[in-house]
Coordinates of C-alpha atoms and ligand atoms in Angstrom, one line a residue:
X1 CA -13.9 -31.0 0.2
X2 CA -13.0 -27.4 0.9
X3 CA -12.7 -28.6 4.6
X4 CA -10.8 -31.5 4.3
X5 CA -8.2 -29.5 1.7
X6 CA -7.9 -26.6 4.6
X7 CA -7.0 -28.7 7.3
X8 CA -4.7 -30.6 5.4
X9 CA -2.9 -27.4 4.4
X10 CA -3.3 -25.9 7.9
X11 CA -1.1 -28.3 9.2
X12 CA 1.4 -28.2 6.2
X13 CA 1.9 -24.4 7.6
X14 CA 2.6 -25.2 11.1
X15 CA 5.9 -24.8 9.6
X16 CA 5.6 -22.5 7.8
X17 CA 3.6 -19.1 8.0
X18 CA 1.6 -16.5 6.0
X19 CA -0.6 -18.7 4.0
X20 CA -4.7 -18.0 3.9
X21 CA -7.2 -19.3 1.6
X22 CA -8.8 -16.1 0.0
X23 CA -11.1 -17.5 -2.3
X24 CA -14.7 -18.2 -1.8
X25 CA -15.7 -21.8 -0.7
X26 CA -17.0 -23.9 -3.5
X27 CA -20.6 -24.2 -4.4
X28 CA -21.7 -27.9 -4.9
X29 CA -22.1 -29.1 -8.3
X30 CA -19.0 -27.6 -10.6
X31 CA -15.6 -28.5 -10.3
X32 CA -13.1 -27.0 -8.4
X33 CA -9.7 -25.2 -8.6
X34 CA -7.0 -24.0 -6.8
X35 CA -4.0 -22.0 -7.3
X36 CA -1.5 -20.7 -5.0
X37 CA -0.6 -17.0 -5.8
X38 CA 1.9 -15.0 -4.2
X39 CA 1.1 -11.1 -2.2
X40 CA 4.5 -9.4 -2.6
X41 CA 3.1 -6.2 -4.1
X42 CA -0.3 -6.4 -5.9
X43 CA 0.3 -9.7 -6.6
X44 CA -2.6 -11.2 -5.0
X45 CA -5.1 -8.8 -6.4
X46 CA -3.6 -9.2 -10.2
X47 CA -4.1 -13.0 -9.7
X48 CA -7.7 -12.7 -8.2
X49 CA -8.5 -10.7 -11.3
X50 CA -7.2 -12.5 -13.8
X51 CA -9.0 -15.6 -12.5
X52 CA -12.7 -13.9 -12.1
X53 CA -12.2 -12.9 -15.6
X54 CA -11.2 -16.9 -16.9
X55 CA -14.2 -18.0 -14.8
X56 CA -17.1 -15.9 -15.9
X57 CA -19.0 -17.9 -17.4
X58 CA -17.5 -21.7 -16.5
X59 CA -19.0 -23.9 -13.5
X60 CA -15.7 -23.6 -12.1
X61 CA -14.9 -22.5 -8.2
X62 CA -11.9 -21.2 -7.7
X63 CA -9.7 -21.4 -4.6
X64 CA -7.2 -18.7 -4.3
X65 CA -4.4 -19.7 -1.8
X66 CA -2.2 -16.8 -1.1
X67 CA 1.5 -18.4 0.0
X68 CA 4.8 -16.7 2.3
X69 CA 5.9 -13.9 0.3
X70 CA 9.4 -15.2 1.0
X71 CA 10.5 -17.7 -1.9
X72 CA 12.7 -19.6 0.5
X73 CA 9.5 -20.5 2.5
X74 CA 7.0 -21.0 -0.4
X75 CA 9.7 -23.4 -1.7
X76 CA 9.5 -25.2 2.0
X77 CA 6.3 -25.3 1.9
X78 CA 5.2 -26.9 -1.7
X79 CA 8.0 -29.4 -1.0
X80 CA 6.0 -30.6 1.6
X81 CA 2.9 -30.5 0.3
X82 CA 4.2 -32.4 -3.0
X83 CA 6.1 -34.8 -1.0
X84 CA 2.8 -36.3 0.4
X85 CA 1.2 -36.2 -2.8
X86 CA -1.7 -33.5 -1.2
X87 CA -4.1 -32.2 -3.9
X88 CA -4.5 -29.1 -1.9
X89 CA -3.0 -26.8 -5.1
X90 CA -3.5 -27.8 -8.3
X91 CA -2.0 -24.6 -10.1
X92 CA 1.1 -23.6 -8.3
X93 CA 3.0 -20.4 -8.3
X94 CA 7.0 -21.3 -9.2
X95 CA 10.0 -19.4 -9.0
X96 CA 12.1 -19.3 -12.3
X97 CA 15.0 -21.0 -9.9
X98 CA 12.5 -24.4 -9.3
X99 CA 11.5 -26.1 -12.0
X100 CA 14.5 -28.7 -11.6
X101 CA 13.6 -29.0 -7.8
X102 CA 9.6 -30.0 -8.3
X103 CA 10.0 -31.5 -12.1
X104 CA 9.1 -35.2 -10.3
X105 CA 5.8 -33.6 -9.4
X106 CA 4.3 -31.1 -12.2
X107 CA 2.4 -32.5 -15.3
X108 CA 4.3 -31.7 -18.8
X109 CA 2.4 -29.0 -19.7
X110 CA 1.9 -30.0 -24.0
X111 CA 0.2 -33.3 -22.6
X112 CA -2.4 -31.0 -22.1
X113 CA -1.9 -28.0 -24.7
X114 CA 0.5 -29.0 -28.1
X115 CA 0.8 -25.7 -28.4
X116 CA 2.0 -24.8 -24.8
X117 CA 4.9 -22.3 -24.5
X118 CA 4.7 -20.5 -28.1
X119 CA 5.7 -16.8 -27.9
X120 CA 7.2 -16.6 -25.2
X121 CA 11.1 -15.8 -24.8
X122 CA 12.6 -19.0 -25.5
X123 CA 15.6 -19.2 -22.8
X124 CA 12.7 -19.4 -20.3
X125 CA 10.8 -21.8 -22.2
X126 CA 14.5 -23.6 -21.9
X127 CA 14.8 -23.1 -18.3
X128 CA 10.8 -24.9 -17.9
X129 CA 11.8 -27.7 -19.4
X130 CA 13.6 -30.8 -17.9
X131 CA 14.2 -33.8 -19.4
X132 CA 11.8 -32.5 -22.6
X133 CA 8.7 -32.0 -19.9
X134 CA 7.2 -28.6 -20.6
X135 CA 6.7 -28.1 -16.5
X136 CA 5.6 -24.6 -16.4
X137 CA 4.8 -21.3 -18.0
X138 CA 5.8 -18.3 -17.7
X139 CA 3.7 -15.1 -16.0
X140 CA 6.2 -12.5 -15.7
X141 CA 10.0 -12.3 -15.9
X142 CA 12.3 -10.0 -13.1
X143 CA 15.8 -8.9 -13.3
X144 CA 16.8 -6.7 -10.3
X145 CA 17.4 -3.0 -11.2
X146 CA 18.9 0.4 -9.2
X147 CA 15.9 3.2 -8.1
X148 CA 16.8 6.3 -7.5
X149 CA 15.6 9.5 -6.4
X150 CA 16.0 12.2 -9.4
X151 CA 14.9 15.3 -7.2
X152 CA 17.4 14.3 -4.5
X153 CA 20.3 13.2 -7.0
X154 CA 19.8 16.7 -9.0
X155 CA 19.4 18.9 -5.7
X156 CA 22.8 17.5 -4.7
X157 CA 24.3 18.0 -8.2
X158 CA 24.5 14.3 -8.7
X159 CA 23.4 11.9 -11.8
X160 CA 22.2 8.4 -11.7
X161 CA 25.8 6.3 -10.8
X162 CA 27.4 3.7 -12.9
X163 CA 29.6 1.7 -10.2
X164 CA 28.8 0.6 -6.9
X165 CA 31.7 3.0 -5.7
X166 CA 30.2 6.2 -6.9
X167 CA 26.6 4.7 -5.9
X168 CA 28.2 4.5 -1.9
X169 CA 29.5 8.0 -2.4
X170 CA 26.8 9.5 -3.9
X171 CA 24.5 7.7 -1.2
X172 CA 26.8 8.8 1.9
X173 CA 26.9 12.9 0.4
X174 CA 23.2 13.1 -0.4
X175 CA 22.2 11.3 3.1
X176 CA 24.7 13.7 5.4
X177 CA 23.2 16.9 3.4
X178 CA 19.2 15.9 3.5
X179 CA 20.2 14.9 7.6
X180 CA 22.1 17.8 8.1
X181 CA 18.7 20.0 6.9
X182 CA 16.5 18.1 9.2
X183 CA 15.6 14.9 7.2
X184 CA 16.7 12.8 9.7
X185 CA 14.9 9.8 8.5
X186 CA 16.5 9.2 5.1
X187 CA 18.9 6.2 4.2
X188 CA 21.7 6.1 1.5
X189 CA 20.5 2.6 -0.1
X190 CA 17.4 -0.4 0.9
X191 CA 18.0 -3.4 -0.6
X192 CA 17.1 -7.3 0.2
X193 CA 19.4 -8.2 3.2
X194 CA 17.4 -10.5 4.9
X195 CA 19.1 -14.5 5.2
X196 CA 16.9 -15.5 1.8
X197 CA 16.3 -16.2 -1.6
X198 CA 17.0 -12.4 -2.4
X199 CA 19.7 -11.8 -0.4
X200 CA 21.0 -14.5 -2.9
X201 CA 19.9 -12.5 -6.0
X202 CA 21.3 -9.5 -4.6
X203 CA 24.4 -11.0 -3.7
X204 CA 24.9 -12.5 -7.0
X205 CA 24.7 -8.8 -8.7
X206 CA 27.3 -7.8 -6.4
X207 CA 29.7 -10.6 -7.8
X208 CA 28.7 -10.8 -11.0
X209 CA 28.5 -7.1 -12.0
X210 CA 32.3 -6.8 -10.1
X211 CA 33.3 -10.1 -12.4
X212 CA 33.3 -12.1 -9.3
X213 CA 31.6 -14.9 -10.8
X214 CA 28.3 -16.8 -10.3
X215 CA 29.1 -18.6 -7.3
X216 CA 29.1 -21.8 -9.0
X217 CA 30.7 -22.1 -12.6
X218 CA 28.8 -24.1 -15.2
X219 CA 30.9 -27.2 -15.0
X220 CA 30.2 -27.3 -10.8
X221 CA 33.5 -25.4 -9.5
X222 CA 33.3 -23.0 -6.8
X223 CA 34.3 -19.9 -7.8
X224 CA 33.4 -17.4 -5.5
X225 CA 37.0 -16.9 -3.9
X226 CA 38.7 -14.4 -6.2
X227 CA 39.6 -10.5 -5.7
X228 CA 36.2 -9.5 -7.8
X229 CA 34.1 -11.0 -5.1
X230 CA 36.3 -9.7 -2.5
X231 CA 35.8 -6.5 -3.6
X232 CA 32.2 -6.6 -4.2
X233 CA 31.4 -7.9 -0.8
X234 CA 34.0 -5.9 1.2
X235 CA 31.8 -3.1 -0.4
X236 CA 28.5 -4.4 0.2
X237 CA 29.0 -5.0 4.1
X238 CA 30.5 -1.7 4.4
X239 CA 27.0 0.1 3.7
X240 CA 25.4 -2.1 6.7
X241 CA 25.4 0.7 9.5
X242 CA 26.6 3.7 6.8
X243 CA 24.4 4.0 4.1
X244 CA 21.9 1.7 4.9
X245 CA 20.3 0.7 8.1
X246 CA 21.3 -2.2 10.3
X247 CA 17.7 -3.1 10.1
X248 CA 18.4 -3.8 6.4
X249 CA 19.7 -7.5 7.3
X250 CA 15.8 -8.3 8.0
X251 CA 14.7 -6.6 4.8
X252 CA 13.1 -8.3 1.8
X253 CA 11.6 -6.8 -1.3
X254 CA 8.3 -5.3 0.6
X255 CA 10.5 -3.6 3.1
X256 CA 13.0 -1.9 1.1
X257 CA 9.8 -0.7 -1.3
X258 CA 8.2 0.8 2.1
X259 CA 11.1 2.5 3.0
X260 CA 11.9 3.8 -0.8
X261 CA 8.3 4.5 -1.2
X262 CA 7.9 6.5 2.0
X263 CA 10.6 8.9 0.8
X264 CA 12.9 7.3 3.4
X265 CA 15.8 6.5 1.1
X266 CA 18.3 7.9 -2.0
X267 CA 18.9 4.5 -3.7
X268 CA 16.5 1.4 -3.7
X269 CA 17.5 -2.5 -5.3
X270 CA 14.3 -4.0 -6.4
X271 CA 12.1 -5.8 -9.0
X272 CA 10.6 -3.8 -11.7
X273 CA 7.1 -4.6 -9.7
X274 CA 8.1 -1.3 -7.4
X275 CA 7.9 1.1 -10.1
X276 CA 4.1 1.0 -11.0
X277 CA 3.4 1.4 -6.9
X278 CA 6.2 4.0 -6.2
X279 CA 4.4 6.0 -9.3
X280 CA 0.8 5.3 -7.9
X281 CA -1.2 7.8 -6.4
X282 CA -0.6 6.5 -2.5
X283 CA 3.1 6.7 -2.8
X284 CA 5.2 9.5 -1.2
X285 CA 7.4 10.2 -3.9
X286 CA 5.7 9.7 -7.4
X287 CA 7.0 11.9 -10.0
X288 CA 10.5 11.2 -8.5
X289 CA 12.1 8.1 -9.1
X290 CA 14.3 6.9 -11.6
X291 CA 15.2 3.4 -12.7
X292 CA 18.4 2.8 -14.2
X293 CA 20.7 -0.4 -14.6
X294 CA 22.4 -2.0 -11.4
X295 CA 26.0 -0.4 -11.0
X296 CA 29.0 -1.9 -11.6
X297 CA 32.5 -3.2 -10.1
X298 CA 35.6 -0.6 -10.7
X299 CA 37.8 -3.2 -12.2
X300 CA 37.7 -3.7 -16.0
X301 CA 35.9 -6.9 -15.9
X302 CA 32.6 -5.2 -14.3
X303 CA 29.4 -4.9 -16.1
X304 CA 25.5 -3.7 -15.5
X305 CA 23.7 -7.0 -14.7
X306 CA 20.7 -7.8 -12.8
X307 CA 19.5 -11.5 -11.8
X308 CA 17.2 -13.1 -13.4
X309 CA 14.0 -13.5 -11.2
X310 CA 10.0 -14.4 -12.5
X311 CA 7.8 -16.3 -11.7
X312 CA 5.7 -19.3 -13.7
X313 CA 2.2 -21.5 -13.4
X314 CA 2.8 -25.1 -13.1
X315 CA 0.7 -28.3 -12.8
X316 CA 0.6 -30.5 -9.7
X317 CA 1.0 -34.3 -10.9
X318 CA -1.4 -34.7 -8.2
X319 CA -4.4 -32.7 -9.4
X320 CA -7.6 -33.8 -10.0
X321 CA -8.6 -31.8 -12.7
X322 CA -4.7 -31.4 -14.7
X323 CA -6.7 -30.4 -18.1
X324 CA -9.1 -27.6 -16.2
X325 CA -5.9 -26.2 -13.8
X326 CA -3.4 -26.4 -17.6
X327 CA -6.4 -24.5 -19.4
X328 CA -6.2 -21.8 -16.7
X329 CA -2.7 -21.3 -15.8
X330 CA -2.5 -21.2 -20.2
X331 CA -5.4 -18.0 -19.8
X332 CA -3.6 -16.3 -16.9
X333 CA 0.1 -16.7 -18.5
X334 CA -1.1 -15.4 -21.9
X335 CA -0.4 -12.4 -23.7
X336 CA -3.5 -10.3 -23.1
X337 CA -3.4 -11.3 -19.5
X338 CA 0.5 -10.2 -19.8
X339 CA 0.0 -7.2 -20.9
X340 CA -2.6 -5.7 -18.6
X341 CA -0.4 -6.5 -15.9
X342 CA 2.4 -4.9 -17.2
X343 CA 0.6 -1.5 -17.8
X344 CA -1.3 -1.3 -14.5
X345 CA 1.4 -3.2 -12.2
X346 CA 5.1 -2.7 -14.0
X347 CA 5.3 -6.6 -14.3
X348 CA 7.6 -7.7 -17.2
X349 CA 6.3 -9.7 -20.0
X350 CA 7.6 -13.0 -21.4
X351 CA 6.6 -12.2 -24.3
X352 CA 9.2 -10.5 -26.8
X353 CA 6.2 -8.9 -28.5
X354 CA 5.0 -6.9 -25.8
X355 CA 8.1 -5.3 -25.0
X356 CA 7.3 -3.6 -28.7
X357 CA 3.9 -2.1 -27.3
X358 CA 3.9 1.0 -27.0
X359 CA 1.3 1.3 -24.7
X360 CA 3.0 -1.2 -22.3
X361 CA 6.3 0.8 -23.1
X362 CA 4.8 4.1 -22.1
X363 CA 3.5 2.7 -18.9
X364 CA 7.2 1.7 -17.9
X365 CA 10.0 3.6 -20.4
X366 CA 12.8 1.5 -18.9
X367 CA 11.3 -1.5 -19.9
X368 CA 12.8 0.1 -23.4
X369 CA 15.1 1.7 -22.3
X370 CA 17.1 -1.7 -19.8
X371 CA 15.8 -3.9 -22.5
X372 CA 20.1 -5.4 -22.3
X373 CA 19.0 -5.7 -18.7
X374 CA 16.2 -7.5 -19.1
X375 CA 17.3 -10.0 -22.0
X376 CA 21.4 -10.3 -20.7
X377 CA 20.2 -11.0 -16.5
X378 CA 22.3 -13.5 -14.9
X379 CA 20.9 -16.8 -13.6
X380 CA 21.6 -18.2 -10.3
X381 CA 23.5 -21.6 -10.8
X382 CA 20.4 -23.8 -10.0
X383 CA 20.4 -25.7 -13.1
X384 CA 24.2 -27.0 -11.6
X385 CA 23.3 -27.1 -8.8
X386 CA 19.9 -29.0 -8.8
X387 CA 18.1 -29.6 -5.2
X388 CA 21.5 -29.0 -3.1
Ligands
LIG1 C1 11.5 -12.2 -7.0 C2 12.0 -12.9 -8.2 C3 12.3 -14.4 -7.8 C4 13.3 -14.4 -6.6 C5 12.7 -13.6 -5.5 C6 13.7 -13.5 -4.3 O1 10.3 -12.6 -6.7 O2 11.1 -12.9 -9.3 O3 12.9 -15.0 -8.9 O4 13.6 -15.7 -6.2 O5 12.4 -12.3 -5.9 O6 13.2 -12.8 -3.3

């Protein structure tokens, strides 16, 4: 079973790469499991905890199938996979932006579990559902948000910026003085450049926070030709080769955070994940770093904003075992689950409750502190937009 499951997948990937089984093989005799899981970060380890700890005790193996870390290519890769009706995940790992894109191929979740979905922030139950289906639920919610470096923004006389503008100035003056006194490594600003699903999310902050728009409108229009979005992206491709490195068009989440995390940069765009890792005993520059909203355009129709990323367990319609896979992704999405991830690992609850715990609060003050952030970030247009 394992065997026949493997070589399926195997040649699901000869498309597309980075994918390994890291669970055990199952023993004969109790059912089996599996769940994709993404790596960026600690991911991987976070979801190999959480399910050891759901099956002590249960005559349940569990395969662990670690996916590209890239959202564009996981996407690629389920499609296929659910397109030939495999069996090879049962429990899959799905970006907030997807649920309208696989709905023909995850169970309704209540089917399983009436009380499926309670607690958590209702928008994202919202943005699960599709045609009244309950398709997934949610693990942990994202909006992208501005690091800094506090001891290089305070050596240079500087404080955390509020637009983009001052951000690029701020960036260029800090990165000539720290070069000029021998720290020839250091950038002005890492973000997510490379030709994916982040470069999207990033892009989108650019527009939105400069009033540029969404990209798409609500009602399907185009809007992304107007002087806001100008602006923004005039702006944005003028740091390519100034304040951050050409190599920044191949970056994605894991290789901004090296660079922030090695001390190589003044400004970082990323998830809230970086913060527990850039705080952690391994990284160059804990006890440095700031987090503060995304800046803003210069015109008056600018505001903070960060897109709305996260992530969410869903049900293959093609599972063998849709009760067993609903029960798990139900213990790995809940609240105590939730919260032990957001104190070790900075990951955001969807649960309104737990952003009033103080101990998850003291782990990761700007989850108080961005809470507009957090509950006001701007979705991508994929409901309009659907699978185009
Ligand atoms: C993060 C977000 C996700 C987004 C991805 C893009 O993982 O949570 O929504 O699509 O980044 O790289």
């Amino acid at each position: 079973m394992f065997f026949r499951s493997a070589t399926r997948f195997a040649s699901a990937l000869s498309v597309v790469c980075g994918l390994g089984f890291v669970g055990a093989a199952p023993a004969v005799g109790g059912q089996t499991l599996s769940i994709s899981c993404g790596a960026v970060g600690v991911e991987l380890e976070l979801c190999k905890a959480g399910v050891a700890a759901w099956s002590e005790g249960k005559d349940v193996d569990v395969e662990i199938v670690s996916t590209p870390n890239s959202s564009t290519e996981r996407l690629a890769l389920y499609q296929q996979i659910l397109a030939a009706q495999g069996d090879d995940i049962d429990i899959l790992q799905i970006d907030v932006v997807w649920p309208g894109i696989l709905a023909p191929h995850l169970v309704d979740m209540t089917t399983y579990d009436p009380k499926a979905g309670s607690g958590h922030f209702p928008a994202l139950i919202e943005n699960n559902t599709v045609d009244g289906a309950l398709l997934a639920l949610p693990w942990w919610t994202d909006a992208g948000v501005l690091y800094y470096r506090v001891d290089l923004l305070a050596r240079h006389g500087f404080e955390a910026p509020t637009t983009w503008t001052e951000m690029t100035e701020i960036a260029q003056t800090v990165m000539a003085a720290e070069r000029a006194d021998g720290d020839t490594d250091i950038w002005g600003f890492v973000w997510q450049g490379k030709a994916y699903e982040g470069l999207t999310c990033n892009a989108l902050e650019w527009l939105d926070s400069s009033g540029g728009g969404t990209i798409v409108a609500d009602d399907g229009s185009v809007t992304v030709n107007n002087p806001g979005a100008v602006e923004a992206l005039s702006l944005a491709a003028s740091w390519v080769g100034d304040i951050s490195p050409e190599g920044v068009l191949n970056y994605d989440e894991e290789a901004a955070r090296g660079v922030f995390q090695s001390g190589n940069a003044v400004f970082m765009r990323n998830w809230p994940y970086a913060w527990a890792l850039a705080q952690s005993e391994e990284s160059s520059i804990k006890g440095k770093v700031g987090v503060v909203a995304l800046p803003k355009g210069n015109g008056t129709s600018g505001s903070h904003t960060g897109t709305l990323g996260g992530w969410n367990l869903a049900v293959s319609k093609y599972s063998k075992n849709p009760e067993l896979a609903v029960d798990l992704a139900t213990f790995l999405t809940g609240q105590a689950q939730q919260k032990a991830r957001a104190i070790s690992s900075s990951y955001n609850p969807t649960y309104p409750a737990l952003y009033e715990d103080q101990e998850v609060l003291t782990a990761n003050p700007f989850f108080g502190t961005l809470k507009e952030t957090f509950t006001n970030a701007v979705a991508r247009p994929s409901e309009i937009v659907g699978d185009k």
